[in-house]
Amino acid sequence: MNLTTPRLRRSFFARDPVILARDLLGRILFYRTTDGLLAGRIVETEAYTGAADPASHAFRGRTARNTVMFGPAGYAYVYFSYGMHYCLNVTAERRGTAGAVLLRALEPLAGIDLMRAQGDHGPEPKLLSGPGKIGRAFGLGLRDNGRDFTRGPLGISAGTAIPDGQVAVSRRVGISRAVDFPYRFAVVGSRSVSGSVPSAR
DNA sequence: CCACCGATTGCT
DNA sequence: GCAATCGGTGGT
């Protein structure tokens, strides 16, 4: 497993969320908990911008919930979804400009038994195939909102970038506005993505 | 204060 | 196809 690759720095995250979402594929999300190490390879992401994106939580400006989306890049934006799921985003852009990338699916790399202990008993490749499943397997909650990915127990390491030929771009999942924005990115051929993915670009 | 609704998931 | 489940958001 590629946990030995360098941790990504602030400058990596401080870009347009659409560019960042594409470049986060192949990177490694890790979380050093008191029970052990959890890690997964990022295989599916979605970009959410600000005032130009009606599907974004930041579309109508800053609120108590979305404040970290307006802060500096490289922080965790965790939101509570449908009364039962916690979904994890990585903030983008710089302070004052809203933007984030939703982590939609990972390939399990480490701590698989700990992930299963959180309640999912499906096949291993699908343990982290959805934003709510990542939140559950990693034990995330609102207390994790605002964590710094560049420092501390929750982080992202470089892993291995994915070449353009293996990246599929498509419409975002589960939204009711701006449904045509091509802001979803996935690694072609991964068995851990959520739903279906079109062929490469 | 109240009513509506959603960046989801899993079961029927 | 749809219920579960509840805080965020916006309007009254």
Tab-separated table of C-alpha atoms (C1' of nucleotides) in Angstrom:
chain	number	residue	atom	x	y	z
A	1	MET	CA	0.000	0.000	0.000
A	2	ASN	CA	1.114	3.515	-0.821
A	3	LEU	CA	0.912	5.170	2.575
A	4	THR	CA	4.603	5.915	2.389
A	5	THR	CA	4.116	8.532	-0.316
A	6	PRO	CA	4.433	12.150	0.891
A	7	ARG	CA	1.510	13.906	2.493
A	8	LEU	CA	-0.084	16.460	0.188
A	9	ARG	CA	0.585	20.099	1.031
A	10	ARG	CA	-1.709	23.102	1.213
A	11	SER	CA	-0.746	24.249	-2.294
A	12	PHE	CA	-2.072	20.999	-3.784
A	13	PHE	CA	-5.562	21.753	-2.463
A	14	ALA	CA	-5.625	25.499	-3.166
A	15	ARG	CA	-6.985	25.212	-6.715
A	16	ASP	CA	-10.291	25.207	-8.582
A	17	PRO	CA	-12.450	22.378	-7.146
A	18	VAL	CA	-12.995	20.893	-10.609
A	19	ILE	CA	-9.233	20.605	-11.179
A	20	LEU	CA	-8.704	19.343	-7.652
A	21	ALA	CA	-11.458	16.718	-7.949
A	22	ARG	CA	-9.727	15.275	-11.019
A	23	ASP	CA	-6.304	15.307	-9.361
A	24	LEU	CA	-7.487	13.688	-6.129
A	25	LEU	CA	-8.092	10.395	-7.972
A	26	GLY	CA	-5.418	7.863	-7.019
A	27	ARG	CA	-4.495	9.699	-3.799
A	28	ILE	CA	-4.703	7.989	-0.414
A	29	LEU	CA	-7.079	9.099	2.342
A	30	PHE	CA	-5.874	7.937	5.752
A	31	TYR	CA	-7.079	8.297	9.327
A	32	ARG	CA	-4.967	7.289	12.325
A	33	THR	CA	-7.578	6.408	14.947
A	34	THR	CA	-6.918	5.153	18.465
A	35	ASP	CA	-8.057	1.727	17.278
A	36	GLY	CA	-5.760	1.610	14.261
A	37	LEU	CA	-5.042	2.921	10.797
A	38	LEU	CA	-7.817	3.338	8.234
A	39	ALA	CA	-6.938	4.053	4.614
A	40	GLY	CA	-8.386	3.962	1.123
A	41	ARG	CA	-7.469	4.931	-2.437
A	42	ILE	CA	-9.666	7.687	-3.853
A	43	VAL	CA	-11.498	6.419	-6.965
A	44	GLU	CA	-14.513	8.745	-7.262
A	45	THR	CA	-14.971	12.466	-6.530
A	46	GLU	CA	-17.317	15.361	-7.265
A	47	ALA	CA	-16.562	19.079	-7.425
A	48	TYR	CA	-18.782	21.743	-5.829
A	49	THR	CA	-18.005	25.404	-6.404
A	50	GLY	CA	-19.708	28.484	-5.000
A	51	ALA	CA	-21.995	31.176	-6.381
A	52	ALA	CA	-21.868	29.678	-9.904
A	53	ASP	CA	-23.035	26.236	-8.799
A	54	PRO	CA	-26.724	25.881	-7.809
A	55	ALA	CA	-26.070	22.380	-6.428
A	56	SER	CA	-23.422	23.604	-3.997
A	57	HIS	CA	-24.103	24.141	-0.312
A	58	ALA	CA	-22.283	27.453	-0.791
A	59	PHE	CA	-24.543	28.665	-3.613
A	60	ARG	CA	-26.558	31.032	-1.410
A	61	GLY	CA	-23.586	32.362	0.473
A	62	ARG	CA	-21.988	31.646	3.790
A	63	THR	CA	-24.027	29.968	6.558
A	64	ALA	CA	-23.170	28.244	9.832
A	65	ARG	CA	-22.984	24.871	8.108
A	66	ASN	CA	-20.846	25.745	5.079
A	67	THR	CA	-18.359	28.099	6.738
A	68	VAL	CA	-15.350	25.838	6.137
A	69	MET	CA	-16.099	25.846	2.402
A	70	PHE	CA	-15.236	29.558	2.479
A	71	GLY	CA	-12.047	29.045	4.455
A	72	PRO	CA	-8.568	27.993	3.270
A	73	ALA	CA	-7.946	24.843	1.206
A	74	GLY	CA	-7.084	21.443	2.617
A	75	TYR	CA	-9.661	21.253	5.414
A	76	ALA	CA	-12.470	18.749	5.995
A	77	TYR	CA	-16.017	19.881	5.305
A	78	VAL	CA	-18.322	17.266	6.869
A	79	TYR	CA	-22.079	17.591	6.477
A	80	PHE	CA	-24.972	15.547	7.833
A	81	SER	CA	-27.050	14.036	5.047
A	82	TYR	CA	-30.609	12.685	5.018
A	83	GLY	CA	-30.725	12.497	8.801
A	84	MET	CA	-28.290	9.578	8.929
A	85	HIS	CA	-25.072	9.967	6.933
A	86	TYR	CA	-21.919	12.035	7.350
A	87	CYS	CA	-20.228	12.950	4.074
A	88	LEU	CA	-16.615	14.107	3.714
A	89	ASN	CA	-15.346	16.916	1.485
A	90	VAL	CA	-11.905	18.433	0.947
A	91	THR	CA	-11.947	22.221	0.746
A	92	ALA	CA	-10.417	23.926	-2.301
A	93	GLU	CA	-9.589	27.462	-3.431
A	94	ARG	CA	-8.299	30.068	-1.052
A	95	ARG	CA	-9.763	31.834	1.916
A	96	GLY	CA	-12.852	33.788	0.861
A	97	THR	CA	-13.691	31.656	-2.198
A	98	ALA	CA	-16.051	28.717	-1.675
A	99	GLY	CA	-15.169	25.331	-3.126
A	100	ALA	CA	-14.927	21.703	-2.098
A	101	VAL	CA	-14.574	18.177	-3.422
A	102	LEU	CA	-16.892	15.423	-2.183
A	103	LEU	CA	-15.125	12.083	-1.714
A	104	ARG	CA	-17.623	9.600	-3.174
A	105	ALA	CA	-15.727	6.305	-3.211
A	106	LEU	CA	-12.476	4.709	-2.076
A	107	GLU	CA	-10.830	1.336	-2.539
A	108	PRO	CA	-10.160	-0.109	0.944
A	109	LEU	CA	-6.415	-0.324	1.705
A	110	ALA	CA	-5.993	-0.617	5.488
A	111	GLY	CA	-8.123	-1.193	8.566
A	112	ILE	CA	-10.705	-3.235	6.703
A	113	ASP	CA	-11.766	-5.160	9.803
A	114	LEU	CA	-12.242	-1.871	11.672
A	115	MET	CA	-14.384	-0.601	8.800
A	116	ARG	CA	-16.505	-3.737	8.897
A	117	ALA	CA	-16.893	-3.284	12.656
A	118	GLN	CA	-18.814	-0.078	11.885
A	119	GLY	CA	-21.615	-2.185	10.474
A	120	ASP	CA	-21.167	-2.806	6.742
A	121	HIS	CA	-21.035	-6.501	5.844
A	122	GLY	CA	-20.997	-6.249	2.065
A	123	PRO	CA	-18.176	-7.398	-0.258
A	124	GLU	CA	-14.819	-5.691	0.356
A	125	PRO	CA	-14.568	-3.701	-2.904
A	126	LYS	CA	-17.875	-1.987	-2.041
A	127	LEU	CA	-17.124	-1.131	1.598
A	128	LEU	CA	-16.382	2.521	0.729
A	129	SER	CA	-18.444	2.865	-2.468
A	130	GLY	CA	-20.516	5.921	-1.562
A	131	PRO	CA	-20.053	9.108	0.468
A	132	GLY	CA	-22.259	7.908	3.330
A	133	LYS	CA	-20.382	4.603	3.466
A	134	ILE	CA	-17.042	6.409	3.786
A	135	GLY	CA	-18.457	8.425	6.689
A	136	ARG	CA	-19.701	5.336	8.451
A	137	ALA	CA	-16.587	3.179	7.874
A	138	PHE	CA	-14.270	5.978	9.054
A	139	GLY	CA	-16.521	6.831	11.996
A	140	LEU	CA	-16.845	10.458	10.906
A	141	GLY	CA	-19.137	12.991	12.572
A	142	LEU	CA	-19.652	16.743	12.812
A	143	ARG	CA	-16.755	16.828	15.276
A	144	ASP	CA	-14.502	16.152	12.262
A	145	ASN	CA	-15.749	19.229	10.416
A	146	GLY	CA	-12.858	21.666	10.014
A	147	ARG	CA	-10.022	19.150	10.460
A	148	ASP	CA	-6.794	20.016	8.639
A	149	PHE	CA	-5.815	17.381	6.064
A	150	THR	CA	-2.232	18.693	5.989
A	151	ARG	CA	-1.652	18.031	9.699
A	152	GLY	CA	-2.994	15.665	12.348
A	153	PRO	CA	-4.586	12.187	12.214
A	154	LEU	CA	-6.698	12.740	9.097
A	155	GLY	CA	-4.722	13.245	5.905
A	156	ILE	CA	-4.207	12.584	2.228
A	157	SER	CA	-0.961	11.242	0.767
A	158	ALA	CA	0.199	11.468	-2.844
A	159	GLY	CA	-0.386	7.841	-3.834
A	160	THR	CA	-0.200	7.528	-7.615
A	161	ALA	CA	-1.861	9.955	-10.040
A	162	ILE	CA	-4.287	8.500	-12.601
A	163	PRO	CA	-3.583	9.115	-16.321
A	164	ASP	CA	-6.302	10.856	-18.382
A	165	GLY	CA	-7.034	7.634	-20.276
A	166	GLN	CA	-8.311	6.022	-17.094
A	167	VAL	CA	-10.487	8.912	-15.907
A	168	ALA	CA	-14.220	9.035	-16.626
A	169	VAL	CA	-16.045	12.371	-16.393
A	170	SER	CA	-19.804	12.434	-15.892
A	171	ARG	CA	-22.721	14.227	-14.252
A	172	ARG	CA	-22.961	14.410	-10.472
A	173	VAL	CA	-25.050	11.899	-8.556
A	174	GLY	CA	-28.170	12.521	-6.498
A	175	ILE	CA	-28.566	16.260	-7.054
A	176	SER	CA	-31.648	18.086	-8.306
A	177	ARG	CA	-30.046	21.285	-9.615
A	178	ALA	CA	-27.243	21.878	-12.138
A	179	VAL	CA	-27.661	18.243	-13.126
A	180	ASP	CA	-25.649	18.642	-16.343
A	181	PHE	CA	-22.397	19.945	-14.872
A	182	PRO	CA	-19.628	17.425	-15.754
A	183	TYR	CA	-18.134	17.543	-12.265
A	184	ARG	CA	-17.921	13.855	-11.332
A	185	PHE	CA	-14.629	12.021	-11.790
A	186	ALA	CA	-13.978	8.302	-11.446
A	187	VAL	CA	-11.231	5.775	-12.104
A	188	VAL	CA	-12.308	3.580	-15.015
A	189	GLY	CA	-12.443	-0.106	-14.141
A	190	SER	CA	-12.415	0.297	-10.364
A	191	ARG	CA	-14.777	-2.116	-8.651
A	192	SER	CA	-15.166	0.343	-5.772
A	193	VAL	CA	-16.977	3.210	-7.495
A	194	SER	CA	-20.598	3.987	-6.597
A	195	GLY	CA	-23.131	3.322	-9.333
A	196	SER	CA	-22.049	3.181	-12.965
A	197	VAL	CA	-19.252	5.057	-14.671
A	198	PRO	CA	-19.031	5.911	-18.370
A	199	SER	CA	-15.995	4.876	-20.457
A	200	ALA	CA	-12.837	6.998	-20.360
A	201	ARG	CA	-12.387	10.368	-22.062
B	1	DC	C1'	-41.664	29.368	14.943
B	2	DC	C1'	-42.766	26.018	11.252
B	3	DA	C1'	-42.584	23.337	7.053
B	4	DC	C1'	-40.014	21.560	3.527
B	5	DC	C1'	-36.299	18.978	1.788
B	6	DG	C1'	-31.906	16.786	0.695
B	7	DA	C1'	-24.242	16.185	-2.331
B	8	DT	C1'	-27.844	8.698	0.694
B	9	DT	C1'	-28.473	4.020	1.506
B	10	DG	C1'	-30.545	-0.390	1.707
B	11	DC	C1'	-34.539	-3.070	1.557
B	12	DT	C1'	-39.058	-4.521	-1.033
C	1	DG	C1'	-39.936	1.951	-5.992
C	2	DC	C1'	-39.611	3.861	-1.512
C	3	DA	C1'	-39.030	4.438	3.667
C	4	DA	C1'	-35.840	5.903	7.246
C	5	DT	C1'	-34.591	10.062	9.810
C	6	DC	C1'	-33.339	14.936	11.259
C	7	DG	C1'	-30.671	19.248	10.990
C	8	DG	C1'	-30.221	23.190	7.800
C	9	DT	C1'	-32.435	26.721	5.530
C	10	DG	C1'	-35.705	30.112	4.314
C	11	DG	C1'	-40.058	32.074	4.769
C	12	DT	C1'	-43.968	33.606	7.975
